[in-house]
């Protein structure tokens, strides 16, 4: 690690870090690297080239000890991972979202924690981890995204050659499966000694028009012009935040809010009422115009940061629908009022999860 | 008015700093990005609860947390919510309060000049009524409670208020939920104090 840090420092404090995440049923993990563009190197060093080689070294030639990851480092990293799982509870909104997702997708890969369960983590040996890693390099779907003003052709060749050496035999690309609606909506209440209750609702639908569903979700709880912000927060003063987000590949839409325990039911009723308003077409042309203005503003920013640009295209690759932000925005702006109503009517309540601050539950 | 241009030939970038005799500093930094950001900031934060101007004979004390409450309340105008005005252009508008400053900002990818006029206008034209002050109470209480459940924030606030910033009762930048005995008069007092922009 010390040698790696020295190398990165010499590359103008370049960074290499791991990335773990989930996109519905799909588990993602990988390595990211970032550095200044060669044009800014004081000594005209080839920063990109050296960073690419360093990244390849981490990926293809990790430090080994008796044919496995070094025991001592491995133990530290296992501890780090279980600590991260244990620390999840510190962020109550994130914890509630994770638990809500678990209840919404019970029995599906989407319900599994992205870091795995502590009991399983503790059983992993350095040897088993190394074997799993080498298998992953050969068989998993791998995406390489290069973003910046540089010419990445040498980097592309470097990766092509490294992967050729190990002999790739990639498995078919996994896909998200839409989540089935529960026969009856469920409610799960988890008491905890906290100051504010967290309310999580999930809705499911067979999404036929993902563009209409996205605009509908924005109108429902996307930003400060949405129904949830203007009514649940501004008019009723029930919360500081109340937002909705949509996950088209799983056919789900979720709502998250933080509310006073005594107002949990009132907030839920109002959230459902506002969805009902959209389902009944009770929204004005002005409301829709504002939502589209907001989308136009947000989509204009996709290329402003390298992270935004790479996240955009990684998400599109996983959706199996590669289009530019401009192309998608055009489709979103073309969504009609009727399509929004139809999209909203398809959604049904599936799960209510409450991280409850109620003393009576403690 | 002093104007200074800071430039870098290597980076191919420059920014301009203008210092107005009133004490207001204007910094203009053009970039290649599509998103434009404008911040309007004043040196008035949560620790500023007692103050006086040269014209005042005595100090005025306002309730704890009023800077943050004021930050929320400036999002009202006599016609509609300020959020509505920015929704016309699609810009994202927000604000934050720290110990020693309150900052209002917007991010937009179009209509910059129009958004800037809106920003300068709403921050300098407060509109308080008993009704809209009362309406904000529930929202702010929930914001405070949200942070009460965050261990990192609690450690930060506790360390800063008890060991570094000396205040009568450990102020937080958002105030405390029990200190909400506000009146429109308190807001008017705080809003008219000429802190440096």
PDB file of N, CA and C in Angstrom, chain A residues 144-185:
ATOM      1  N   UNK A 144     -15.514  -0.881 -19.214  1.00  0.00           N
ATOM      2  CA  UNK A 144     -14.427   0.078 -18.974  1.00  0.00           C
ATOM      3  C   UNK A 144     -14.869   1.426 -19.515  1.00  0.00           C
ATOM      4  N   UNK A 145     -14.937   2.403 -18.633  1.00  0.00           N
ATOM      5  CA  UNK A 145     -15.350   3.744 -19.053  1.00  0.00           C
ATOM      6  C   UNK A 145     -14.183   4.711 -18.879  1.00  0.00           C
ATOM      7  N   UNK A 146     -13.847   5.419 -19.930  1.00  0.00           N
ATOM      8  CA  UNK A 146     -12.788   6.427 -19.865  1.00  0.00           C
ATOM      9  C   UNK A 146     -13.418   7.782 -20.170  1.00  0.00           C
ATOM     10  N   UNK A 147     -13.290   8.695 -19.259  1.00  0.00           N
ATOM     11  CA  UNK A 147     -13.923  10.011 -19.445  1.00  0.00           C
ATOM     12  C   UNK A 147     -12.894  11.116 -19.234  1.00  0.00           C
ATOM     13  N   UNK A 148     -12.849  12.056 -20.122  1.00  0.00           N
ATOM     14  CA  UNK A 148     -11.921  13.169 -20.013  1.00  0.00           C
ATOM     15  C   UNK A 148     -11.572  13.690 -21.383  1.00  0.00           C
ATOM     16  N   UNK A 149     -10.676  14.668 -21.403  1.00  0.00           N
ATOM     17  CA  UNK A 149     -10.345  15.267 -22.703  1.00  0.00           C
ATOM     18  C   UNK A 149      -9.180  14.549 -23.378  1.00  0.00           C
ATOM     19  N   UNK A 150      -8.590  13.555 -22.685  1.00  0.00           N
ATOM     20  CA  UNK A 150      -7.392  12.874 -23.200  1.00  0.00           C
ATOM     21  C   UNK A 150      -7.715  11.926 -24.356  1.00  0.00           C
ATOM     22  N   UNK A 151      -6.673  11.508 -25.038  1.00  0.00           N
ATOM     23  CA  UNK A 151      -6.803  10.459 -26.051  1.00  0.00           C
ATOM     24  C   UNK A 151      -6.573   9.132 -25.319  1.00  0.00           C
ATOM     25  N   UNK A 152      -7.604   8.296 -25.244  1.00  0.00           N
ATOM     26  CA  UNK A 152      -7.520   7.076 -24.435  1.00  0.00           C
ATOM     27  C   UNK A 152      -7.126   5.838 -25.241  1.00  0.00           C
ATOM     28  N   UNK A 153      -6.652   6.033 -26.478  1.00  0.00           N
ATOM     29  CA  UNK A 153      -6.394   4.847 -27.318  1.00  0.00           C
ATOM     30  C   UNK A 153      -5.310   3.944 -26.717  1.00  0.00           C
ATOM     31  N   UNK A 154      -4.249   4.525 -26.110  1.00  0.00           N
ATOM     32  CA  UNK A 154      -3.202   3.679 -25.511  1.00  0.00           C
ATOM     33  C   UNK A 154      -3.759   2.913 -24.311  1.00  0.00           C
ATOM     34  N   UNK A 155      -4.616   3.571 -23.545  1.00  0.00           N
ATOM     35  CA  UNK A 155      -5.229   2.914 -22.383  1.00  0.00           C
ATOM     36  C   UNK A 155      -6.081   1.734 -22.844  1.00  0.00           C
ATOM     37  N   UNK A 156      -6.827   1.972 -23.909  1.00  0.00           N
ATOM     38  CA  UNK A 156      -7.689   0.899 -24.452  1.00  0.00           C
ATOM     39  C   UNK A 156      -6.835  -0.309 -24.862  1.00  0.00           C
ATOM     40  N   UNK A 157      -5.721  -0.045 -25.536  1.00  0.00           N
ATOM     41  CA  UNK A 157      -4.848  -1.138 -25.987  1.00  0.00           C
ATOM     42  C   UNK A 157      -4.248  -1.883 -24.805  1.00  0.00           C
ATOM     43  N   UNK A 158      -3.872  -1.125 -23.779  1.00  0.00           N
ATOM     44  CA  UNK A 158      -3.272  -1.727 -22.584  1.00  0.00           C
ATOM     45  C   UNK A 158      -4.252  -2.712 -21.938  1.00  0.00           C
ATOM     46  N   UNK A 159      -5.501  -2.279 -21.769  1.00  0.00           N
ATOM     47  CA  UNK A 159      -6.515  -3.161 -21.160  1.00  0.00           C
ATOM     48  C   UNK A 159      -6.823  -4.359 -22.066  1.00  0.00           C
ATOM     49  N   UNK A 160      -6.908  -4.089 -23.369  1.00  0.00           N
ATOM     50  CA  UNK A 160      -7.189  -5.173 -24.312  1.00  0.00           C
ATOM     51  C   UNK A 160      -6.128  -6.274 -24.183  1.00  0.00           C
ATOM     52  N   UNK A 161      -4.855  -5.863 -24.097  1.00  0.00           N
ATOM     53  CA  UNK A 161      -3.756  -6.822 -24.018  1.00  0.00           C
ATOM     54  C   UNK A 161      -3.791  -7.585 -22.688  1.00  0.00           C
ATOM     55  N   UNK A 162      -4.060  -6.867 -21.591  1.00  0.00           N
ATOM     56  CA  UNK A 162      -4.098  -7.527 -20.277  1.00  0.00           C
ATOM     57  C   UNK A 162      -5.229  -8.554 -20.222  1.00  0.00           C
ATOM     58  N   UNK A 163      -6.376  -8.197 -20.738  1.00  0.00           N
ATOM     59  CA  UNK A 163      -7.493  -9.148 -20.711  1.00  0.00           C
ATOM     60  C   UNK A 163      -7.243 -10.324 -21.663  1.00  0.00           C
ATOM     61  N   UNK A 164      -6.544 -10.062 -22.773  1.00  0.00           N
ATOM     62  CA  UNK A 164      -6.231 -11.151 -23.714  1.00  0.00           C
ATOM     63  C   UNK A 164      -5.366 -12.197 -23.014  1.00  0.00           C
ATOM     64  N   UNK A 165      -4.415 -11.705 -22.188  1.00  0.00           N
ATOM     65  CA  UNK A 165      -3.488 -12.625 -21.506  1.00  0.00           C
ATOM     66  C   UNK A 165      -4.198 -13.581 -20.558  1.00  0.00           C
ATOM     67  N   UNK A 166      -5.219 -13.120 -19.887  1.00  0.00           N
ATOM     68  CA  UNK A 166      -5.872 -14.002 -18.897  1.00  0.00           C
ATOM     69  C   UNK A 166      -6.923 -14.894 -19.551  1.00  0.00           C
ATOM     70  N   UNK A 167      -7.300 -14.620 -20.802  1.00  0.00           N
ATOM     71  CA  UNK A 167      -8.259 -15.482 -21.493  1.00  0.00           C
ATOM     72  C   UNK A 167      -9.660 -15.311 -20.948  1.00  0.00           C
ATOM     73  N   UNK A 168     -10.384 -14.393 -21.482  1.00  0.00           N
ATOM     74  CA  UNK A 168     -11.747 -14.108 -20.998  1.00  0.00           C
ATOM     75  C   UNK A 168     -12.750 -15.125 -21.504  1.00  0.00           C
ATOM     76  N   UNK A 169     -13.684 -15.516 -20.672  1.00  0.00           N
ATOM     77  CA  UNK A 169     -14.819 -16.368 -21.072  1.00  0.00           C
ATOM     78  C   UNK A 169     -16.040 -15.800 -20.355  1.00  0.00           C
ATOM     79  N   UNK A 170     -16.496 -14.640 -20.846  1.00  0.00           N
ATOM     80  CA  UNK A 170     -17.551 -13.902 -20.134  1.00  0.00           C
ATOM     81  C   UNK A 170     -18.879 -14.636 -20.128  1.00  0.00           C
ATOM     82  N   UNK A 171     -19.521 -14.622 -18.987  1.00  0.00           N
ATOM     83  CA  UNK A 171     -20.870 -15.192 -18.846  1.00  0.00           C
ATOM     84  C   UNK A 171     -21.873 -14.241 -19.509  1.00  0.00           C
ATOM     85  N   UNK A 172     -23.089 -14.733 -19.834  1.00  0.00           N
ATOM     86  CA  UNK A 172     -24.083 -13.819 -20.406  1.00  0.00           C
ATOM     87  C   UNK A 172     -24.357 -12.660 -19.444  1.00  0.00           C
ATOM     88  N   UNK A 173     -24.712 -11.525 -20.029  1.00  0.00           N
ATOM     89  CA  UNK A 173     -24.968 -10.348 -19.197  1.00  0.00           C
ATOM     90  C   UNK A 173     -26.228 -10.555 -18.350  1.00  0.00           C
ATOM     91  N   UNK A 174     -26.117 -10.416 -17.031  1.00  0.00           N
ATOM     92  CA  UNK A 174     -27.311 -10.561 -16.186  1.00  0.00           C
ATOM     93  C   UNK A 174     -28.262  -9.387 -16.393  1.00  0.00           C
ATOM     94  N   UNK A 175     -29.519  -9.607 -16.201  1.00  0.00           N
ATOM     95  CA  UNK A 175     -30.488  -8.523 -16.367  1.00  0.00           C
ATOM     96  C   UNK A 175     -31.387  -8.411 -15.145  1.00  0.00           C
ATOM     97  N   UNK A 176     -31.884  -7.222 -14.895  1.00  0.00           N
ATOM     98  CA  UNK A 176     -32.855  -7.033 -13.827  1.00  0.00           C
ATOM     99  C   UNK A 176     -34.174  -7.684 -14.205  1.00  0.00           C
ATOM    100  N   UNK A 177     -34.835  -8.231 -13.207  1.00  0.00           N
ATOM    101  CA  UNK A 177     -36.186  -8.754 -13.438  1.00  0.00           C
ATOM    102  C   UNK A 177     -37.195  -7.890 -12.714  1.00  0.00           C
ATOM    103  N   UNK A 178     -38.280  -7.493 -13.395  1.00  0.00           N
ATOM    104  CA  UNK A 178     -39.297  -6.692 -12.711  1.00  0.00           C
ATOM    105  C   UNK A 178     -39.795  -7.416 -11.462  1.00  0.00           C
ATOM    106  N   UNK A 179     -40.028  -6.658 -10.422  1.00  0.00           N
ATOM    107  CA  UNK A 179     -40.445  -7.239  -9.151  1.00  0.00           C
ATOM    108  C   UNK A 179     -41.962  -7.444  -9.122  1.00  0.00           C
ATOM    109  N   UNK A 180     -42.381  -8.636  -8.661  1.00  0.00           N
ATOM    110  CA  UNK A 180     -43.823  -8.931  -8.638  1.00  0.00           C
ATOM    111  C   UNK A 180     -44.507  -8.184  -7.490  1.00  0.00           C
ATOM    112  N   UNK A 181     -45.698  -7.651  -7.775  1.00  0.00           N
ATOM    113  CA  UNK A 181     -46.501  -6.959  -6.753  1.00  0.00           C
ATOM    114  C   UNK A 181     -46.989  -7.982  -5.728  1.00  0.00           C
ATOM    115  N   UNK A 182     -46.905  -7.635  -4.444  1.00  0.00           N
ATOM    116  CA  UNK A 182     -47.396  -8.547  -3.401  1.00  0.00           C
ATOM    117  C   UNK A 182     -48.920  -8.661  -3.484  1.00  0.00           C
ATOM    118  N   UNK A 183     -49.444  -9.806  -3.104  1.00  0.00           N
ATOM    119  CA  UNK A 183     -50.898 -10.033  -3.171  1.00  0.00           C
ATOM    120  C   UNK A 183     -51.631  -8.961  -2.365  1.00  0.00           C
ATOM    121  N   UNK A 184     -51.084  -8.628  -1.202  1.00  0.00           N
ATOM    122  CA  UNK A 184     -51.626  -7.549  -0.363  1.00  0.00           C
ATOM    123  C   UNK A 184     -50.458  -6.672   0.066  1.00  0.00           C
ATOM    124  N   UNK A 185     -50.663  -5.367   0.125  1.00  0.00           N
ATOM    125  CA  UNK A 185     -49.560  -4.502   0.597  1.00  0.00           C
ATOM    126  C   UNK A 185     -49.168  -4.884   2.026  1.00  0.00           C
TER     127      UNK A 185
END
